[in-house]
Amino acid sequence: MNELLFKGENIILLLSMIERQFKLLFRAKLGISQNKSKDILSKELHLPPFICERLMQQSRRFDLKQIKHCIELCLETEGVLKSSAVDKKTEMELMIINAMRK
């Protein structure tokens, strides 16, 4: 994250990318629980099959509760970043720390 910020990436954009990844993991996890194949999930998520396969592998490392928690943290952090004058980098670091606690 530090490297991306150093290169000038927008912190809100980084947060959006993290949030999107967790949402994709959530949908992949649901698909796995419904016995959907990577090809079906690929079409539903509008992603290439090899990307979908990786998402499915990643989603096995989490349970649904953990993924939901991470999405909620992203949304809370986004609200804080957009509505107050906090140190944005510190707020992102706190979000990451809190995500790892669950």
PDB file of N, CA, C and O in Angstrom, residues 52-102:
ATOM      1  N   CYS A  52     -11.643 -16.398 -12.178  1.00  0.00           N
ATOM      2  CA  CYS A  52     -12.683 -16.953 -11.320  1.00  0.00           C
ATOM      3  C   CYS A  52     -12.146 -18.138 -10.508  1.00  0.00           C
ATOM      4  O   CYS A  52     -12.465 -18.281  -9.328  1.00  0.00           O
ATOM      5  N   GLU A  53     -11.323 -18.943 -11.128  1.00  0.00           N
ATOM      6  CA  GLU A  53     -10.727 -20.072 -10.421  1.00  0.00           C
ATOM      7  C   GLU A  53      -9.858 -19.582  -9.258  1.00  0.00           C
ATOM      8  O   GLU A  53      -9.900 -20.135  -8.159  1.00  0.00           O
ATOM      9  N   ARG A  54      -9.102 -18.536  -9.482  1.00  0.00           N
ATOM     10  CA  ARG A  54      -8.273 -17.965  -8.402  1.00  0.00           C
ATOM     11  C   ARG A  54      -9.139 -17.397  -7.285  1.00  0.00           C
ATOM     12  O   ARG A  54      -8.822 -17.537  -6.110  1.00  0.00           O
ATOM     13  N   LEU A  55     -10.216 -16.737  -7.671  1.00  0.00           N
ATOM     14  CA  LEU A  55     -11.141 -16.209  -6.665  1.00  0.00           C
ATOM     15  C   LEU A  55     -11.712 -17.339  -5.815  1.00  0.00           C
ATOM     16  O   LEU A  55     -11.819 -17.213  -4.595  1.00  0.00           O
ATOM     17  N   MET A  56     -12.066 -18.425  -6.464  1.00  0.00           N
ATOM     18  CA  MET A  56     -12.620 -19.567  -5.743  1.00  0.00           C
ATOM     19  C   MET A  56     -11.588 -20.123  -4.767  1.00  0.00           C
ATOM     20  O   MET A  56     -11.918 -20.454  -3.625  1.00  0.00           O
ATOM     21  N   GLN A  57     -10.342 -20.201  -5.199  1.00  0.00           N
ATOM     22  CA  GLN A  57      -9.275 -20.683  -4.318  1.00  0.00           C
ATOM     23  C   GLN A  57      -9.091 -19.736  -3.134  1.00  0.00           C
ATOM     24  O   GLN A  57      -8.969 -20.174  -1.992  1.00  0.00           O
ATOM     25  N   GLN A  58      -9.061 -18.445  -3.420  1.00  0.00           N
ATOM     26  CA  GLN A  58      -8.888 -17.455  -2.340  1.00  0.00           C
ATOM     27  C   GLN A  58     -10.048 -17.496  -1.361  1.00  0.00           C
ATOM     28  O   GLN A  58      -9.852 -17.382  -0.151  1.00  0.00           O
ATOM     29  N   SER A  59     -11.250 -17.657  -1.869  1.00  0.00           N
ATOM     30  CA  SER A  59     -12.426 -17.612  -1.005  1.00  0.00           C
ATOM     31  C   SER A  59     -12.460 -18.790  -0.022  1.00  0.00           C
ATOM     32  O   SER A  59     -13.080 -18.696   1.029  1.00  0.00           O
ATOM     33  N   ARG A  60     -11.772 -19.859  -0.339  1.00  0.00           N
ATOM     34  CA  ARG A  60     -11.737 -21.014   0.565  1.00  0.00           C
ATOM     35  C   ARG A  60     -10.945 -20.713   1.838  1.00  0.00           C
ATOM     36  O   ARG A  60     -11.052 -21.432   2.813  1.00  0.00           O
ATOM     37  N   ARG A  61     -10.158 -19.662   1.824  1.00  0.00           N
ATOM     38  CA  ARG A  61      -9.361 -19.283   2.999  1.00  0.00           C
ATOM     39  C   ARG A  61     -10.175 -18.505   4.029  1.00  0.00           C
ATOM     40  O   ARG A  61      -9.681 -18.218   5.115  1.00  0.00           O
ATOM     41  N   PHE A  62     -11.392 -18.114   3.662  1.00  0.00           N
ATOM     42  CA  PHE A  62     -12.243 -17.314   4.534  1.00  0.00           C
ATOM     43  C   PHE A  62     -13.592 -17.993   4.701  1.00  0.00           C
ATOM     44  O   PHE A  62     -14.019 -18.760   3.836  1.00  0.00           O
ATOM     45  N   ASP A  63     -14.278 -17.667   5.795  1.00  0.00           N
ATOM     46  CA  ASP A  63     -15.680 -18.051   5.858  1.00  0.00           C
ATOM     47  C   ASP A  63     -16.500 -16.802   5.510  1.00  0.00           C
ATOM     48  O   ASP A  63     -15.968 -15.691   5.441  1.00  0.00           O
ATOM     49  N   LEU A  64     -17.799 -17.002   5.286  1.00  0.00           N
ATOM     50  CA  LEU A  64     -18.643 -15.876   4.854  1.00  0.00           C
ATOM     51  C   LEU A  64     -18.646 -14.748   5.876  1.00  0.00           C
ATOM     52  O   LEU A  64     -18.654 -13.571   5.506  1.00  0.00           O
ATOM     53  N   LYS A  65     -18.613 -15.096   7.148  1.00  0.00           N
ATOM     54  CA  LYS A  65     -18.634 -14.077   8.201  1.00  0.00           C
ATOM     55  C   LYS A  65     -17.392 -13.180   8.117  1.00  0.00           C
ATOM     56  O   LYS A  65     -17.497 -11.962   8.267  1.00  0.00           O
ATOM     57  N   GLN A  66     -16.242 -13.767   7.863  1.00  0.00           N
ATOM     58  CA  GLN A  66     -15.010 -12.983   7.736  1.00  0.00           C
ATOM     59  C   GLN A  66     -15.077 -12.041   6.537  1.00  0.00           C
ATOM     60  O   GLN A  66     -14.671 -10.879   6.626  1.00  0.00           O
ATOM     61  N   ILE A  67     -15.577 -12.550   5.424  1.00  0.00           N
ATOM     62  CA  ILE A  67     -15.659 -11.719   4.221  1.00  0.00           C
ATOM     63  C   ILE A  67     -16.647 -10.570   4.438  1.00  0.00           C
ATOM     64  O   ILE A  67     -16.366  -9.424   4.079  1.00  0.00           O
ATOM     65  N   LYS A  68     -17.798 -10.869   5.054  1.00  0.00           N
ATOM     66  CA  LYS A  68     -18.778  -9.817   5.346  1.00  0.00           C
ATOM     67  C   LYS A  68     -18.158  -8.749   6.245  1.00  0.00           C
ATOM     68  O   LYS A  68     -18.365  -7.557   6.035  1.00  0.00           O
ATOM     69  N   HIS A  69     -17.410  -9.188   7.241  1.00  0.00           N
ATOM     70  CA  HIS A  69     -16.757  -8.264   8.166  1.00  0.00           C
ATOM     71  C   HIS A  69     -15.810  -7.330   7.397  1.00  0.00           C
ATOM     72  O   HIS A  69     -15.790  -6.115   7.638  1.00  0.00           O
ATOM     73  N   CYS A  70     -15.046  -7.881   6.485  1.00  0.00           N
ATOM     74  CA  CYS A  70     -14.099  -7.071   5.703  1.00  0.00           C
ATOM     75  C   CYS A  70     -14.820  -6.072   4.804  1.00  0.00           C
ATOM     76  O   CYS A  70     -14.381  -4.927   4.671  1.00  0.00           O
ATOM     77  N   ILE A  71     -15.933  -6.477   4.224  1.00  0.00           N
ATOM     78  CA  ILE A  71     -16.722  -5.556   3.393  1.00  0.00           C
ATOM     79  C   ILE A  71     -17.265  -4.422   4.258  1.00  0.00           C
ATOM     80  O   ILE A  71     -17.216  -3.249   3.875  1.00  0.00           O
ATOM     81  N   GLU A  72     -17.770  -4.769   5.448  1.00  0.00           N
ATOM     82  CA  GLU A  72     -18.280  -3.743   6.362  1.00  0.00           C
ATOM     83  C   GLU A  72     -17.176  -2.770   6.764  1.00  0.00           C
ATOM     84  O   GLU A  72     -17.404  -1.558   6.822  1.00  0.00           O
ATOM     85  N   LEU A  73     -15.984  -3.296   7.036  1.00  0.00           N
ATOM     86  CA  LEU A  73     -14.860  -2.427   7.381  1.00  0.00           C
ATOM     87  C   LEU A  73     -14.530  -1.473   6.235  1.00  0.00           C
ATOM     88  O   LEU A  73     -14.246  -0.287   6.464  1.00  0.00           O
ATOM     89  N   CYS A  74     -14.554  -1.981   5.026  1.00  0.00           N
ATOM     90  CA  CYS A  74     -14.286  -1.134   3.856  1.00  0.00           C
ATOM     91  C   CYS A  74     -15.312  -0.007   3.759  1.00  0.00           C
ATOM     92  O   CYS A  74     -14.951   1.155   3.523  1.00  0.00           O
ATOM     93  N   LEU A  75     -16.580  -0.349   3.955  1.00  0.00           N
ATOM     94  CA  LEU A  75     -17.633   0.658   3.865  1.00  0.00           C
ATOM     95  C   LEU A  75     -17.512   1.699   4.974  1.00  0.00           C
ATOM     96  O   LEU A  75     -17.674   2.901   4.730  1.00  0.00           O
ATOM     97  N   GLU A  76     -17.208   1.234   6.188  1.00  0.00           N
ATOM     98  CA  GLU A  76     -17.022   2.168   7.304  1.00  0.00           C
ATOM     99  C   GLU A  76     -15.834   3.094   7.037  1.00  0.00           C
ATOM    100  O   GLU A  76     -15.919   4.302   7.275  1.00  0.00           O
ATOM    101  N   THR A  77     -14.746   2.515   6.569  1.00  0.00           N
ATOM    102  CA  THR A  77     -13.542   3.305   6.294  1.00  0.00           C
ATOM    103  C   THR A  77     -13.809   4.320   5.196  1.00  0.00           C
ATOM    104  O   THR A  77     -13.377   5.473   5.294  1.00  0.00           O
ATOM    105  N   GLU A  78     -14.533   3.910   4.181  1.00  0.00           N
ATOM    106  CA  GLU A  78     -14.869   4.833   3.096  1.00  0.00           C
ATOM    107  C   GLU A  78     -15.652   6.023   3.634  1.00  0.00           C
ATOM    108  O   GLU A  78     -15.381   7.172   3.282  1.00  0.00           O
ATOM    109  N   GLY A  79     -16.608   5.749   4.510  1.00  0.00           N
ATOM    110  CA  GLY A  79     -17.387   6.832   5.111  1.00  0.00           C
ATOM    111  C   GLY A  79     -16.523   7.791   5.903  1.00  0.00           C
ATOM    112  O   GLY A  79     -16.666   9.011   5.804  1.00  0.00           O
ATOM    113  N   VAL A  80     -15.598   7.237   6.687  1.00  0.00           N
ATOM    114  CA  VAL A  80     -14.703   8.075   7.490  1.00  0.00           C
ATOM    115  C   VAL A  80     -13.795   8.906   6.584  1.00  0.00           C
ATOM    116  O   VAL A  80     -13.613  10.105   6.806  1.00  0.00           O
ATOM    117  N   LEU A  81     -13.241   8.273   5.565  1.00  0.00           N
ATOM    118  CA  LEU A  81     -12.325   8.982   4.674  1.00  0.00           C
ATOM    119  C   LEU A  81     -13.010  10.124   3.932  1.00  0.00           C
ATOM    120  O   LEU A  81     -12.408  11.167   3.682  1.00  0.00           O
ATOM    121  N   LYS A  82     -14.267   9.916   3.575  1.00  0.00           N
ATOM    122  CA  LYS A  82     -14.971  10.925   2.792  1.00  0.00           C
ATOM    123  C   LYS A  82     -15.612  12.010   3.643  1.00  0.00           C
ATOM    124  O   LYS A  82     -15.946  13.071   3.131  1.00  0.00           O
ATOM    125  N   SER A  83     -15.788  11.756   4.942  1.00  0.00           N
ATOM    126  CA  SER A  83     -16.537  12.705   5.751  1.00  0.00           C
ATOM    127  C   SER A  83     -15.719  13.422   6.824  1.00  0.00           C
ATOM    128  O   SER A  83     -16.259  14.250   7.541  1.00  0.00           O
ATOM    129  N   SER A  84     -14.460  13.096   6.944  1.00  0.00           N
ATOM    130  CA  SER A  84     -13.673  13.769   7.984  1.00  0.00           C
ATOM    131  C   SER A  84     -12.257  14.037   7.497  1.00  0.00           C
ATOM    132  O   SER A  84     -11.841  13.570   6.448  1.00  0.00           O
ATOM    133  N   ALA A  85     -11.538  14.783   8.321  1.00  0.00           N
ATOM    134  CA  ALA A  85     -10.186  15.190   7.947  1.00  0.00           C
ATOM    135  C   ALA A  85      -9.140  14.315   8.639  1.00  0.00           C
ATOM    136  O   ALA A  85      -8.099  14.800   9.044  1.00  0.00           O
ATOM    137  N   VAL A  86      -9.398  13.033   8.759  1.00  0.00           N
ATOM    138  CA  VAL A  86      -8.447  12.128   9.399  1.00  0.00           C
ATOM    139  C   VAL A  86      -7.275  11.861   8.454  1.00  0.00           C
ATOM    140  O   VAL A  86      -7.356  12.121   7.253  1.00  0.00           O
ATOM    141  N   ASP A  87      -6.208  11.329   9.016  1.00  0.00           N
ATOM    142  CA  ASP A  87      -5.072  10.912   8.196  1.00  0.00           C
ATOM    143  C   ASP A  87      -5.510   9.680   7.406  1.00  0.00           C
ATOM    144  O   ASP A  87      -5.758   8.610   7.979  1.00  0.00           O
ATOM    145  N   LYS A  88      -5.626   9.813   6.115  1.00  0.00           N
ATOM    146  CA  LYS A  88      -6.185   8.751   5.268  1.00  0.00           C
ATOM    147  C   LYS A  88      -5.332   7.485   5.297  1.00  0.00           C
ATOM    148  O   LYS A  88      -5.857   6.374   5.359  1.00  0.00           O
ATOM    149  N   LYS A  89      -4.039   7.631   5.274  1.00  0.00           N
ATOM    150  CA  LYS A  89      -3.152   6.464   5.293  1.00  0.00           C
ATOM    151  C   LYS A  89      -3.306   5.702   6.614  1.00  0.00           C
ATOM    152  O   LYS A  89      -3.419   4.473   6.617  1.00  0.00           O
ATOM    153  N   THR A  90      -3.350   6.422   7.710  1.00  0.00           N
ATOM    154  CA  THR A  90      -3.519   5.784   9.020  1.00  0.00           C
ATOM    155  C   THR A  90      -4.858   5.070   9.097  1.00  0.00           C
ATOM    156  O   THR A  90      -4.953   3.957   9.618  1.00  0.00           O
ATOM    157  N   GLU A  91      -5.890   5.676   8.575  1.00  0.00           N
ATOM    158  CA  GLU A  91      -7.221   5.061   8.591  1.00  0.00           C
ATOM    159  C   GLU A  91      -7.231   3.760   7.783  1.00  0.00           C
ATOM    160  O   GLU A  91      -7.827   2.772   8.196  1.00  0.00           O
ATOM    161  N   MET A  92      -6.555   3.767   6.647  1.00  0.00           N
ATOM    162  CA  MET A  92      -6.450   2.539   5.833  1.00  0.00           C
ATOM    163  C   MET A  92      -5.670   1.459   6.587  1.00  0.00           C
ATOM    164  O   MET A  92      -6.046   0.287   6.564  1.00  0.00           O
ATOM    165  N   GLU A  93      -4.595   1.854   7.242  1.00  0.00           N
ATOM    166  CA  GLU A  93      -3.803   0.890   8.000  1.00  0.00           C
ATOM    167  C   GLU A  93      -4.632   0.289   9.129  1.00  0.00           C
ATOM    168  O   GLU A  93      -4.566  -0.923   9.373  1.00  0.00           O
ATOM    169  N   LEU A  94      -5.431   1.108   9.802  1.00  0.00           N
ATOM    170  CA  LEU A  94      -6.307   0.606  10.864  1.00  0.00           C
ATOM    171  C   LEU A  94      -7.332  -0.380  10.316  1.00  0.00           C
ATOM    172  O   LEU A  94      -7.629  -1.394  10.946  1.00  0.00           O
ATOM    173  N   MET A  95      -7.861  -0.080   9.127  1.00  0.00           N
ATOM    174  CA  MET A  95      -8.821  -0.995   8.515  1.00  0.00           C
ATOM    175  C   MET A  95      -8.169  -2.354   8.259  1.00  0.00           C
ATOM    176  O   MET A  95      -8.744  -3.391   8.554  1.00  0.00           O
ATOM    177  N   ILE A  96      -6.963  -2.336   7.727  1.00  0.00           N
ATOM    178  CA  ILE A  96      -6.262  -3.584   7.431  1.00  0.00           C
ATOM    179  C   ILE A  96      -5.976  -4.354   8.701  1.00  0.00           C
ATOM    180  O   ILE A  96      -6.189  -5.576   8.762  1.00  0.00           O
ATOM    181  N   ILE A  97      -5.544  -3.672   9.737  1.00  0.00           N
ATOM    182  CA  ILE A  97      -5.287  -4.324  11.030  1.00  0.00           C
ATOM    183  C   ILE A  97      -6.565  -4.943  11.573  1.00  0.00           C
ATOM    184  O   ILE A  97      -6.584  -6.098  12.028  1.00  0.00           O
ATOM    185  N   ASN A  98      -7.664  -4.192  11.535  1.00  0.00           N
ATOM    186  CA  ASN A  98      -8.940  -4.709  12.030  1.00  0.00           C
ATOM    187  C   ASN A  98      -9.447  -5.892  11.212  1.00  0.00           C
ATOM    188  O   ASN A  98     -10.055  -6.811  11.752  1.00  0.00           O
ATOM    189  N   ALA A  99      -9.185  -5.877   9.922  1.00  0.00           N
ATOM    190  CA  ALA A  99      -9.608  -6.986   9.062  1.00  0.00           C
ATOM    191  C   ALA A  99      -8.851  -8.262   9.429  1.00  0.00           C
ATOM    192  O   ALA A  99      -9.393  -9.363   9.360  1.00  0.00           O
ATOM    193  N   MET A 100      -7.613  -8.123   9.824  1.00  0.00           N
ATOM    194  CA  MET A 100      -6.794  -9.295  10.167  1.00  0.00           C
ATOM    195  C   MET A 100      -7.145  -9.860  11.544  1.00  0.00           C
ATOM    196  O   MET A 100      -6.827 -11.005  11.835  1.00  0.00           O
ATOM    197  N   ARG A 101      -7.791  -9.093  12.366  1.00  0.00           N
ATOM    198  CA  ARG A 101      -8.151  -9.547  13.715  1.00  0.00           C
ATOM    199  C   ARG A 101      -9.253 -10.585  13.717  1.00  0.00           C
ATOM    200  O   ARG A 101      -9.327 -11.408  14.595  1.00  0.00           O
ATOM    201  N   LYS A 102     -10.159 -10.523  12.799  1.00  0.00           N
ATOM    202  CA  LYS A 102     -11.308 -11.432  12.781  1.00  0.00           C
ATOM    203  C   LYS A 102     -10.947 -12.763  12.222  1.00  0.00           C
ATOM    204  O   LYS A 102     -10.299 -13.019  11.345  1.00  0.00           O
TER     205      LYS A 102
END
